[in-house]
C-alpha positions as semicolon CSV with decimal commas, in nm:
position;residue;x (nm);y (nm);z (nm)
1;M;21,547;-1,955;1,595
2;A;21,843;-1,816;1,494
3;L;22,169;-1,591;1,618
4;K;22,258;-1,237;1,426
5;R;22,527;-1,001;1,494
6;G;22,483;-0,662;1,406
7;L;22,717;-0,707;1,106
8;S;22,710;-0,592;0,713
9;N;22,783;-0,723;0,386
10;S;22,901;-0,424;0,288
11;G;23,131;-0,475;0,535
12;M;23,256;-0,811;0,481
13;N;23,328;-0,703;0,095
14;K;23,524;-0,529;0,199
15;N;23,686;-0,652;0,472
16;R;23,812;-0,951;0,211
17;R;23,918;-0,721;0,004
18;G;24,164;-0,553;0,258
19;G;24,279;-0,864;0,413
20;S;24,155;-0,696;0,784
21;R;24,030;-0,993;1,104
22;L;23,587;-0,928;0,851
23;P;23,645;-1,257;0,683
24;I;23,648;-1,468;0,984
25;V;23,338;-1,274;1,150
26;V;23,154;-1,375;0,720
27;V;23,301;-1,770;0,811
28;I;23,163;-1,737;1,157
29;F;22,861;-1,738;1,024
30;F;22,847;-1,948;0,728
31;C;22,895;-2,171;0,900
32;V;22,780;-2,196;1,268
33;L;22,501;-1,943;1,278
34;S;22,336;-2,028;0,879
35;P;22,299;-2,374;1,035
36;L;22,145;-2,241;1,321
37;I;21,895;-2,034;1,168
38;F;21,813;-2,308;0,974
39;F;21,779;-2,572;1,184
40;V;21,762;-2,470;1,502
41;G;21,547;-2,159;1,427
42;R;21,181;-2,358;1,315
43;G;21,406;-2,668;1,507
44;L;21,371;-2,901;1,158
45;Y;21,528;-3,139;1,005
46;L;21,537;-3,226;0,674
47;T;21,440;-3,566;0,615
48;S;21,446;-3,809;0,320
49;S;21,155;-3,697;0,160
50;S;21,306;-3,351;0,145
51;T;21,371;-3,174;-0,256
52;N;21,798;-3,340;-0,407
53;Q;21,789;-3,045;-0,552
54;N;21,801;-2,901;-0,198
55;L;21,990;-3,121;-0,058
56;N;22,275;-3,063;-0,309
57;A;22,281;-2,713;-0,243
58;A;22,327;-2,722;0,106
59;G;22,609;-3,014;-0,002
60;S;22,830;-2,788;-0,193
61;G;22,810;-2,531;0,035
62;K;22,956;-2,657;0,318
63;Q;23,254;-2,793;0,153
64;Q;23,311;-2,400;0,013
65;L;23,227;-2,328;0,396
66;N;23,506;-2,587;0,495
67;W;23,853;-2,363;0,455
68;R;23,707;-2,108;0,546
69;E;23,600;-2,296;0,915
70;R;23,955;-2,366;0,922
71;L;24,117;-2,012;0,855
72;A;23,871;-1,891;1,044
73;L;23,940;-2,145;1,388
74;Q;24,228;-2,004;1,415
75;H;24,105;-1,644;1,538
76;V;23,800;-1,715;1,639
77;K;23,938;-1,682;2,018
78;S;24,028;-1,318;1,983
79;I;23,623;-1,271;1,873
80;F;23,366;-1,457;2,160
81;S;23,493;-1,591;2,480
82;K;23,532;-1,988;2,546
83;E;23,247;-2,017;2,734
84;V;22,991;-1,876;2,454
85;I;23,257;-2,091;2,253
86;D;23,231;-2,405;2,438
87;V;22,837;-2,285;2,396
88;I;22,761;-2,354;2,059
89;T;23,014;-2,603;2,024
90;S;22,820;-2,821;2,232
91;S;22,478;-2,701;2,119
92;T;22,545;-2,762;1,726
93;A;22,748;-3,077;1,798
94;D;22,415;-3,277;1,676
95;L;22,259;-3,033;1,482
96;G;21,975;-2,985;1,749
97;P;21,826;-2,607;1,865
98;L;22,077;-2,441;2,147
99;S;21,944;-2,556;2,496
100;L;21,842;-2,224;2,716
101;D;21,955;-2,415;2,973
102;S;22,307;-2,359;2,821
103;F;22,336;-2,042;2,827
104;R;22,242;-1,980;3,126
105;K;22,514;-2,155;3,292
106;N;22,825;-2,015;3,098
107;N;22,603;-1,643;3,277
108;L;22,574;-1,441;2,935
109;S;22,599;-1,157;2,909
110;A;22,319;-0,910;2,961
111;S;22,324;-0,809;2,542
112;W;22,172;-1,122;2,535
113;K;21,780;-1,164;2,489
114;V;21,568;-1,499;2,514
115;I;21,195;-1,490;2,322
116;G;21,020;-1,855;2,357
117;V;20,797;-1,940;2,101
118;N;20,593;-2,234;2,021
119;N;20,783;-2,480;1,737
120;T;20,524;-2,718;1,543
121;S;20,653;-2,935;1,241
122;V;20,487;-2,883;0,885
123;E;20,601;-3,212;0,743
124;D;20,403;-3,459;0,804
125;N;20,734;-3,697;0,915
126;A;20,799;-3,468;1,154
127;A;20,507;-3,478;1,314
128;S;20,632;-3,628;1,664
129;E;20,809;-3,327;1,728
130;A;20,533;-3,090;1,686
131;N;20,460;-2,918;1,979
132;Q;20,866;-2,938;2,118
133;K;20,945;-2,615;2,244
134;A;21,296;-2,412;2,058
135;T;21,403;-2,092;2,215
136;V;21,492;-1,820;2,009
137;F;21,811;-1,628;2,129
138;K;21,862;-1,283;2,008
139;H;22,133;-1,071;2,017
140;E;22,005;-0,667;2,076
141;S;22,143;-0,385;1,775
142;P;22,117;-0,034;1,757
143;K;21,795;0,064;1,599
144;G;21,792;0,006;1,190
145;R;22,032;-0,238;1,146
146;E;21,885;-0,514;1,253
147;G;21,597;-0,386;0,999
148;N;21,798;-0,368;0,719
149;I;21,995;-0,760;0,715
150;S;21,816;-0,869;0,426
151;D;21,749;-0,560;0,222
152;D;22,072;-0,610;0,192
153;D;22,130;-0,976;0,096
154;S;21,872;-0,929;-0,156
155;Q;22,067;-0,733;-0,310
156;S;22,407;-0,901;-0,277
157;G;22,459;-1,151;-0,523
158;D;22,453;-1,441;-0,280
159;S;22,553;-1,790;-0,364
160;P;22,266;-2,017;-0,425
161;A;22,351;-2,266;-0,161
162;N;22,182;-1,908;0,055
163;L;21,975;-1,796;-0,233
164;A;21,784;-2,164;-0,191
165;R;21,772;-2,170;0,188
166;R;21,631;-1,823;0,243
167;Q;21,310;-1,962;-0,066
168;L;21,247;-2,251;0,211
169;R;21,277;-2,058;0,461
170;E;21,023;-1,887;0,302
171;K;20,812;-2,141;0,179
172;R;20,789;-2,258;0,619
173;R;20,739;-1,939;0,692
174;E;20,444;-1,928;0,445
175;K;20,350;-2,287;0,563
176;R;20,402;-2,173;0,901
177;A;20,138;-1,996;0,858
178;V;19,946;-2,148;0,667
179;E;19,902;-2,409;1,000
180;L;19,813;-2,096;1,237
181;L;19,522;-2,014;1,032
182;R;19,426;-2,373;1,046
183;Q;19,460;-2,404;1,430
184;D;19,311;-2,064;1,518
185;D;19,031;-2,262;1,321
186;E;19,004;-2,537;1,466
187;A;19,071;-2,323;1,776
188;I;18,717;-2,144;1,717
189;A;18,518;-2,425;1,663
190;R;18,606;-2,603;1,980
191;L;18,548;-2,329;2,176
192;E;18,200;-2,303;1,969
193;N;18,093;-2,713;2,013
194;A;18,184;-2,668;2,408
195;A;17,924;-2,294;2,354
196;I;17,662;-2,487;2,245
197;E;17,748;-2,817;2,441
198;R;17,644;-2,613;2,754
199;S;17,367;-2,408;2,593
200;K;17,233;-2,830;2,566
201;L;17,201;-2,749;2,898
202;V;16,956;-2,458;2,918
203;D;16,790;-2,590;2,583
204;G;16,437;-2,459;2,589
205;A;16,302;-2,703;2,405
206;V;16,304;-3,029;2,566
207;L;16,219;-3,301;2,314
208;G;15,935;-3,460;2,379
209;K;15,730;-3,233;2,564
210;Y;15,563;-2,874;2,505
211;S;15,761;-2,665;2,768
212;I;15,996;-2,414;2,931
213;W;16,141;-2,593;3,185
214;R;16,566;-2,535;3,147
215;K;16,722;-2,948;3,225
216;E;16,828;-2,830;3,550
217;M;16,397;-2,871;3,644
218;D;16,357;-3,205;3,418
219;N;16,441;-3,428;3,774
220;E;16,255;-3,626;3,991
221;N;16,021;-3,337;4,130
222;S;15,653;-3,508;4,284
223;D;15,482;-3,228;4,102
224;S;15,662;-3,191;3,744
225;T;15,372;-3,338;3,554
226;V;15,155;-3,122;3,722
227;R;15,331;-2,821;3,663
228;L;15,393;-2,949;3,295
229;M;14,975;-2,985;3,235
230;R;14,930;-2,653;3,402
231;D;15,184;-2,448;3,189
232;Q;15,019;-2,696;2,853
233;M;14,664;-2,495;2,947
234;I;14,760;-2,241;2,950
235;M;14,982;-2,219;2,585
236;A;14,579;-2,387;2,494
237;R;14,408;-2,154;2,598
238;V;14,611;-1,925;2,438
239;Y;14,574;-2,017;2,104
240;L;14,237;-2,132;2,166
241;T;14,193;-1,751;2,224
242;I;14,379;-1,719;1,875
243;A;14,220;-2,028;1,670
244;K;13,866;-1,828;1,704
245;M;14,017;-1,470;1,601
246;K;14,083;-1,596;1,314
247;N;13,819;-1,895;1,237
248;K;13,956;-2,146;1,284
249;F;13,609;-2,387;1,412
250;D;13,777;-2,716;1,391
251;L;14,134;-2,662;1,555
252;L;13,914;-2,448;1,759
253;Q;13,756;-2,743;1,875
254;E;14,019;-2,969;1,920
255;L;14,144;-2,724;2,254
256;Q;13,858;-2,702;2,406
257;T;13,853;-3,057;2,401
258;R;14,179;-3,167;2,544
259;I;14,181;-2,866;2,726
260;K;13,851;-3,022;2,888
261;E;14,045;-3,346;2,975
262;S;14,374;-3,186;3,098
263;Q;14,127;-3,038;3,403
264;R;13,961;-3,376;3,440
265;V;14,281;-3,527;3,466
266;L;14,417;-3,242;3,711
267;A;14,146;-3,161;3,912
268;D;14,300;-3,081;4,263
269;S;14,588;-3,243;4,213
270;S;14,910;-3,094;4,348
271;A;15,180;-3,375;4,336
272;D;15,236;-3,574;4,062
273;S;15,131;-3,876;4,262
274;D;14,766;-3,802;4,306
275;L;14,729;-3,769;3,904
276;H;14,479;-3,997;3,704
277;P;14,649;-4,261;3,565
278;S;14,577;-4,148;3,286
279;A;14,772;-3,844;3,305
280;P;15,078;-3,937;3,040
281;E;14,857;-4,042;2,747
282;K;14,685;-3,689;2,784
283;M;14,939;-3,464;2,825
284;K;15,129;-3,617;2,502
285;A;14,786;-3,554;2,347
286;M;14,782;-3,206;2,463
287;G;15,155;-3,168;2,302
288;Q;15,083;-3,323;2,000
289;L;14,788;-3,038;1,978
290;L;15,035;-2,790;2,067
291;S;15,248;-2,835;1,857
292;K;14,970;-2,888;1,502
293;A;14,855;-2,510;1,693
294;R;15,182;-2,340;1,678
295;E;15,250;-2,404;1,326
296;Q;14,887;-2,291;1,163
297;L;14,830;-1,977;1,444
298;Y;15,148;-1,901;1,620
299;D;15,194;-1,474;1,559
300;C;15,447;-1,344;1,812
301;K;15,247;-1,012;1,849
302;L;14,958;-1,175;1,926
303;V;15,053;-1,466;2,142
304;T;15,235;-1,157;2,349
305;G;14,937;-0,988;2,398
306;K;14,726;-1,259;2,448
307;L;14,924;-1,365;2,803
308;R;14,972;-0,966;2,885
309;A;14,601;-1,026;2,966
310;M;14,627;-1,241;3,125
311;L;14,911;-1,184;3,347
312;Q;14,721;-0,876;3,419
313;T;14,374;-1,017;3,491
314;A;14,573;-1,339;3,671
315;D;14,726;-1,056;3,926
316;E;14,386;-0,886;3,940
317;Q;14,220;-1,198;4,141
318;V;14,467;-1,255;4,359
319;R;14,445;-0,893;4,463
320;S;14,125;-1,048;4,537
321;L;14,132;-1,293;4,653
322;K;14,370;-1,145;4,954
323;K;14,095;-0,933;5,043
324;Q;13,871;-1,240;5,043
325;S;14,085;-1,409;5,272
326;T;14,206;-1,091;5,479
327;F;13,831;-1,037;5,535
328;L;13,751;-1,401;5,631
329;S;14,032;-1,401;5,852
330;Q;13,906;-1,108;6,029
331;L;13,636;-1,281;6,025
332;A;13,713;-1,624;6,209
333;A;13,968;-1,407;6,428
334;K;13,565;-1,221;6,544
335;T;13,398;-1,601;6,525
336;V;13,373;-1,855;6,839
337;P;13,453;-2,136;6,814
338;N;13,181;-2,403;6,868
339;G;13,331;-2,593;7,159
340;I;13,409;-2,238;7,385
341;H;12,989;-2,157;7,338
342;C;12,922;-2,527;7,305
343;L;13,124;-2,435;7,734
344;S;13,016;-2,156;7,803
345;M;12,561;-2,266;7,797
346;R;12,658;-2,565;7,924
347;L;12,803;-2,361;8,218
348;T;12,582;-2,091;8,259
349;I;12,254;-2,368;8,211
350;D;12,455;-2,552;8,544
351;Y;12,473;-2,223;8,738
352;Y;12,133;-2,057;8,764
353;L;12,007;-2,446;8,852
354;L;12,221;-2,398;9,152
355;P;12,097;-2,242;9,438
356;L;12,169;-1,900;9,557
357;E;12,478;-2,017;9,900
358;K;12,547;-2,165;9,656
359;R;12,676;-1,934;9,380
360;K;12,911;-1,714;9,605
361;F;13,322;-1,749;9,633
362;P;13,485;-1,737;9,923
363;R;13,732;-1,470;10,076
364;S;13,545;-1,221;9,991
365;E;13,712;-1,006;10,254
366;N;14,022;-1,018;10,001
367;L;13,875;-0,810;9,735
368;E;13,964;-0,463;9,887
369;N;14,237;-0,522;10,044
370;P;14,501;-0,327;10,002
371;N;14,800;-0,557;10,032
372;L;14,742;-0,801;9,841
373;Y;14,812;-0,857;9,468
374;H;14,515;-0,753;9,264
375;Y;14,450;-0,839;8,919
376;A;14,208;-0,695;8,662
377;L;14,106;-0,950;8,427
378;F;13,756;-0,825;8,142
379;S;13,680;-1,109;7,935
380;D;13,352;-1,297;7,741
381;N;13,583;-1,573;7,681
382;V;13,577;-1,872;7,928
383;L;13,800;-2,080;7,860
384;A;14,066;-1,745;7,822
385;A;14,030;-1,647;8,149
386;S;14,055;-1,973;8,331
387;V;14,430;-2,008;8,115
388;V;14,501;-1,651;8,263
389;V;14,450;-1,687;8,598
390;N;14,584;-2,092;8,624
391;S;14,849;-2,005;8,502
392;T;14,933;-1,744;8,723
393;I;14,911;-1,905;9,013
394;V;15,142;-2,207;8,922
395;N;15,409;-1,977;8,922
396;A;15,312;-1,764;9,156
397;K;15,498;-1,876;9,497
398;D;15,218;-1,809;9,743
399;S;14,849;-1,823;9,548
400;S;14,656;-1,633;9,868
401;K;14,769;-1,340;9,859
402;H;14,658;-1,302;9,491
403;V;14,329;-1,178;9,441
404;F;14,139;-1,189;9,076
405;H;13,834;-0,987;8,942
406;L;13,650;-1,041;8,641
407;V;13,402;-0,843;8,514
408;T;13,226;-1,053;8,203
409;D;12,869;-0,984;7,967
410;K;12,580;-1,008;8,095
411;L;12,558;-1,375;7,863
412;N;12,866;-1,458;8,003
413;F;12,807;-1,454;8,337
414;G;12,701;-1,804;8,481
415;A;12,935;-1,959;8,285
416;M;13,299;-1,733;8,444
417;N;13,099;-1,811;8,801
418;M;13,047;-2,156;8,684
419;W;13,376;-2,233;8,613
420;F;13,561;-2,092;8,906
421;L;13,292;-2,249;9,122
422;L;13,396;-2,609;8,988
423;N;13,760;-2,494;8,909
424;P;13,884;-2,310;9,267
425;P;14,213;-2,206;9,149
426;R;14,362;-2,250;9,490
427;K;14,357;-2,022;9,774
428;A;14,346;-1,767;9,565
429;T;14,037;-1,469;9,535
430;I;13,789;-1,510;9,282
431;H;13,517;-1,249;9,223
432;V;13,359;-1,232;8,944
433;E;13,091;-0,866;8,779
434;N;12,882;-0,815;8,479
435;V;12,946;-0,505;8,318
436;D;12,574;-0,444;8,292
437;E;12,489;-0,337;8,613
438;F;12,749;-0,096;8,618
439;K;12,500;0,180;8,647
440;W;12,708;0,459;8,643
441;L;12,832;0,353;8,333
442;N;12,592;0,498;8,099
443;S;12,600;0,724;7,710
444;S;12,531;1,019;7,948
445;Y;12,909;0,966;8,124
446;C;13,105;0,817;7,877
447;P;13,175;0,931;7,583
448;V;13,267;0,603;7,348
449;L;12,942;0,365;7,510
450;R;12,724;0,738;7,382
451;Q;12,930;0,696;7,028
452;L;12,929;0,340;6,994
453;E;12,500;0,339;7,078
454;S;12,482;0,688;6,726
455;A;12,254;0,639;6,443
456;A;12,646;0,704;6,262
457;M;12,811;0,357;6,386
458;K;12,545;0,098;6,401
459;E;12,588;0,232;6,020
460;Y;12,973;0,217;6,022
461;Y;12,940;-0,126;6,164
462;F;12,644;-0,288;5,982
463;K;12,533;-0,138;5,643
464;A;12,682;-0,400;5,390
465;N;12,665;-0,125;5,134
466;H;12,871;0,166;5,315
467;P;13,168;0,230;5,130
468;T;13,398;0,175;5,423
469;S;13,223;-0,121;5,541
470;L;13,413;-0,484;5,600
471;S;13,223;-0,613;5,263
472;S;13,434;-0,325;5,005
473;G;13,713;-0,475;5,116
474;S;13,878;-0,195;5,353
475;S;14,229;-0,127;5,462
476;N;14,154;-0,051;5,787
477;L;13,949;-0,458;5,842
478;K;14,205;-0,484;6,152
479;Y;13,988;-0,151;6,361
480;R;13,643;-0,337;6,201
481;N;13,644;-0,582;6,538
482;P;13,322;-0,594;6,595
483;K;13,428;-0,589;7,006
484;Y;13,479;-0,306;6,998
485;L;13,139;-0,224;7,054
486;S;13,157;-0,402;7,360
487;M;13,191;-0,187;7,683
488;L;13,441;-0,472;7,820
489;N;13,770;-0,300;7,554
490;H;13,724;0,009;7,689
491;L;13,628;-0,121;8,099
492;R;14,029;-0,050;8,100
493;F;14,019;0,338;8,095
494;Y;13,773;0,346;8,388
495;L;13,941;0,121;8,728
496;P;13,934;0,365;8,976
497;E;13,538;0,390;8,971
498;V;13,583;-0,002;8,911
499;Y;13,765;-0,060;9,208
500;P;13,814;0,254;9,388
501;K;13,931;0,120;9,680
502;L;14,202;-0,037;9,538
503;D;14,614;0,177;9,534
504;K;14,791;-0,136;9,274
505;I;14,636;-0,333;9,036
506;L;14,793;-0,543;8,735
507;F;14,593;-0,557;8,437
508;L;14,550;-0,848;8,243
509;D;14,419;-0,941;7,886
510;D;14,266;-1,303;7,818
511;D;14,500;-1,365;7,543
512;I;14,814;-1,372;7,827
513;V;15,009;-1,697;7,947
514;V;15,144;-1,647;8,293
515;Q;15,513;-1,877;8,341
516;K;15,654;-1,671;8,632
517;D;15,626;-1,489;8,960
518;L;15,462;-1,097;8,915
519;T;15,399;-1,017;9,224
520;K;15,761;-0,816;9,204
521;L;15,567;-0,614;8,927
522;W;15,442;-0,459;9,271
523;L;15,757;-0,341;9,393
524;V;15,855;-0,177;9,061
525;D;15,943;0,169;9,099
526;L;15,729;0,395;8,851
527;H;15,884;0,769;8,926
528;G;15,565;0,870;8,966
529;K;15,390;0,728;8,663
530;V;15,090;0,576;8,639
531;N;15,083;0,332;8,444
532;G;15,432;0,104;8,332
533;A;15,438;-0,087;8,028
534;V;15,703;-0,253;7,785
535;E;15,789;-0,035;7,505
536;T;15,693;-0,173;7,160
537;C;15,894;0,074;6,977
538;G;16,177;-0,076;6,743
539;E;16,360;0,135;6,415
540;S;16,130;0,251;6,245
541;F;15,768;0,109;6,393
542;H;15,469;0,102;6,646
543;R;15,583;0,483;6,670
544;F;15,315;0,724;6,761
545;D;15,306;0,750;6,432
546;K;15,183;0,509;6,319
547;Y;14,888;0,509;6,581
548;L;14,735;0,866;6,546
549;N;14,651;1,136;6,257
550;F;14,944;1,314;6,238
551;S;14,829;1,567;5,973
552;N;14,539;1,744;6,267
553;P;14,664;1,987;6,400
554;H;14,542;1,840;6,794
555;I;14,774;1,549;6,718
556;A;15,088;1,712;6,608
557;R;15,040;1,990;6,868
558;N;15,048;1,753;7,135
559;F;15,219;1,527;7,032
560;D;15,577;1,353;6,891
561;P;15,560;1,167;6,576
562;N;15,821;0,961;6,668
563;A;15,751;0,889;7,032
564;C;15,758;0,526;7,133
565;G;15,463;0,345;7,202
566;W;15,387;0,059;7,467
567;A;15,156;-0,250;7,461
568;Y;14,823;-0,282;7,634
569;G;14,799;-0,651;7,780
570;M;15,012;-0,644;8,086
571;N;15,017;-0,333;8,234
572;I;15,142;-0,186;8,633
573;F;14,884;0,091;8,704
574;D;14,878;0,334;8,982
575;L;14,566;0,357;9,109
576;K;14,694;0,660;9,310
577;V;14,871;0,867;9,126
578;W;14,573;0,748;8,816
579;K;14,290;0,992;9,030
580;K;14,563;1,282;9,114
581;K;14,592;1,370;8,769
582;D;14,208;1,210;8,626
583;I;14,335;1,017;8,391
584;T;13,995;0,938;8,258
585;G;13,895;1,276;8,191
586;I;14,199;1,307;7,979
587;Y;14,089;1,007;7,805
588;H;13,723;1,143;7,809
589;K;13,838;1,465;7,637
590;W;14,000;1,344;7,390
591;Q;13,736;1,081;7,330
592;N;13,471;1,330;7,242
593;M;13,735;1,513;7,003
594;N;13,808;1,136;6,807
595;E;13,322;1,161;6,743
596;D;13,408;1,200;6,366
597;R;13,807;0,908;6,402
598;V;13,953;1,179;6,283
599;L;14,239;1,149;6,528
600;W;14,217;0,771;6,554
601;K;14,064;0,445;6,432
602;L;13,913;0,226;6,603
603;G;14,098;0,053;6,913
604;T;14,199;0,119;7,236
605;L;14,596;0,140;7,196
606;P;14,606;0,466;7,056
607;P;14,374;0,695;7,368
608;G;14,556;0,506;7,557
609;L;14,896;0,571;7,409
610;I;14,731;0,944;7,376
611;T;14,567;0,902;7,753
612;F;14,914;0,816;7,897
613;Y;15,131;1,051;7,683
614;N;15,392;1,101;7,926
615;L;15,271;0,916;8,200
616;T;15,482;0,582;8,128
617;H;15,666;0,353;8,229
618;P;15,936;0,151;8,093
619;L;15,972;-0,165;8,284
620;E;16,200;-0,438;8,103
621;K;16,106;-0,627;7,822
622;T;16,091;-1,002;7,969
623;W;15,856;-0,835;8,186
624;H;15,631;-0,903;7,872
625;V;15,660;-1,061;7,550
626;L;15,428;-0,987;7,226
627;G;15,365;-1,137;6,861
628;L;15,248;-1,511;6,912
629;G;14,979;-1,449;6,750
630;Y;15,070;-1,283;6,390
631;N;15,491;-1,348;6,413
632;P;15,642;-1,637;6,318
633;S;16,025;-1,584;6,422
634;I;16,010;-1,509;6,729
635;D;16,266;-1,667;6,941
636;R;16,227;-1,943;7,111
637;S;16,477;-1,831;7,440
638;E;16,331;-1,504;7,401
639;I;15,974;-1,681;7,397
640;E;16,083;-1,924;7,761
641;S;16,244;-1,646;7,939
642;A;15,957;-1,419;7,969
643;A;15,719;-1,350;8,233
644;V;15,409;-1,281;8,013
645;V;15,422;-1,383;7,652
646;H;15,106;-1,227;7,429
647;Y;14,844;-1,403;7,137
648;N;14,789;-1,029;7,015
649;G;14,692;-1,036;6,652
650;N;14,412;-1,244;6,515
651;M;14,578;-1,563;6,548
652;K;14,446;-1,718;6,901
653;P;14,554;-2,022;7,020
654;W;14,201;-2,155;7,140
655;L;14,100;-2,086;6,676
656;E;14,252;-2,373;6,448
657;L;14,399;-2,078;6,256
658;A;14,662;-1,981;6,591
659;M;15,053;-2,136;6,572
660;T;15,105;-2,435;6,633
661;K;15,449;-2,349;6,694
662;Y;15,318;-2,168;6,985
663;R;15,015;-2,309;7,096
664;S;15,199;-2,593;7,326
665;Y;15,239;-2,252;7,560
666;W;14,911;-2,247;7,630
667;T;14,787;-2,590;7,621
668;K;14,950;-2,692;7,918
669;F;14,708;-2,471;8,088
670;I;14,439;-2,654;8,055
671;K;14,275;-3,026;8,199
672;Y;14,134;-3,161;7,835
673;D;14,021;-3,410;8,080
674;H;13,734;-3,184;8,212
675;P;13,406;-3,407;8,207
676;Y;13,286;-2,998;8,030
677;L;13,573;-2,967;7,777
678;R;13,556;-3,342;7,696
679;N;13,136;-3,262;7,617
680;C;13,177;-2,952;7,435
681;N;13,472;-3,152;7,209
682;L;13,763;-2,953;7,294
683;S;14,015;-3,106;7,280
684;E;14,441;-3,044;7,165
């Protein structure tokens, strides 16, 4: 590193001839600045092994400059300040590099520019100084003059010592350039080696295995060997096809044999602990065969095509299995478990063995008392109905004021009576009726009953080759529910006809559980509306357009597609307003228009939304929480704070497919030690 001043050689010559003060500057340049360029510019010292010729040249240069140095010292104060002289003297006393701190401490002028670079030695014997940092102090000069110094020096007649120094500097620059290139090559090599090491972490060719696992996946997973063997079988099937195409029959036979062996070893294993002890040996043999097959058969195009075909086939199988799963889940949800069927049969037999006088319920005078709390429950499930009644009475403050009106079918009428005769709900009133005994409920009065008895409806449900049947994988399986063939499901639209003497009634589904006293529901002001229910719509779901066909002009003209839906399952009905607004007549009108199912699919919620449109008063959400039969993510605090929880959906609590996390809310109201339940093997 060097200090340079903007003085040209021609100016120096003129000053020598004229006897001016410029010779002093020349003396300082050769005695002070030239050694700095030589020693400080690269931070190196000449060693004993350096060329004797260069040393002699440097020595003779110093002798020539001694008399000039003494002459320059006489006038140096007129050129540099005392601070600069002190810095130069202290910095060059030991021929070491100039100190940056010295310049900073002595407050040099702003014209001195500091540039820092790394200085490493070229000579082998100076390797210990390779990481030293030298500092370059460069005086800013006008443009053009600094760049011309080297040209002037080359044109002027320099001494042999200066030429030797210049040649030595050029050699050192060349060596430094070579050193920097070598260091760059080493740095690139280090980066490449580091990249190679990182790439090994995600190496796709794990030695000893034929698999596409990353190393982070190559851990102690319980199914890592199972997954590896399955991958081997996939690739074996690919090569099996290619071997058949290329007439490699020996390899084809070997692949078939190995695939069968792997299948036998895997069987139904889902974890490594389930594998046969011979699994590692079979896996190794398969890996060796696949390596052999790869050498003989591998063709990127063929392998890719086969894998794509296998993927498409697997995708089709998944879709087919999903359809089957949907159908089977729907079927399981609609079947009656053996235990409940057994319970119903045993109760029915015992009921008809009872004398007639013992088949009557007490407190029958309460059945038409409008001052009591009346409940309507329509069900053919004895155990489910018992939970609804039991949970309501357990949470009631005064059970004597509660009256339960149960309606069931002819098959379960005896069982429902017998259960509540054996297990009376404290002081509550119970009344059980048979829907088949409602003579007014006939096809001439009820359009739904007429439709259910039609040949078209029977074909819709029971003809196996019908394009919309269950076996065809229809997307609307949830609407093809056998319960829709039962009038128990549609009886909710005839409450005033069933209970003509009542003013208000609380309708309950048989898949609900009551957790709080419900008497306050009779005090809710419905503001002239007929139905009090909890709304179920969110930002974009459970609105009218989810249930109704708004492409039909009758629907589009009369209803708002964004109107909020509400929940059937716990509804308080004002039967006086019902009769005044002829709700049953409105229901009949729309049901007749939907004979061909062009307005909505089968079910009771869509006609309920239409019938009670603008006639439903929203209740607070805490009265009724839904989704325990299909939604696994309901907040537990929301369930526990609800007055009624509803197991709507396929996963009913009395089925094996019920969600375990919600089942306890239902089972705690069943006495599993009851003799009938034990005899029918009903347990939690």
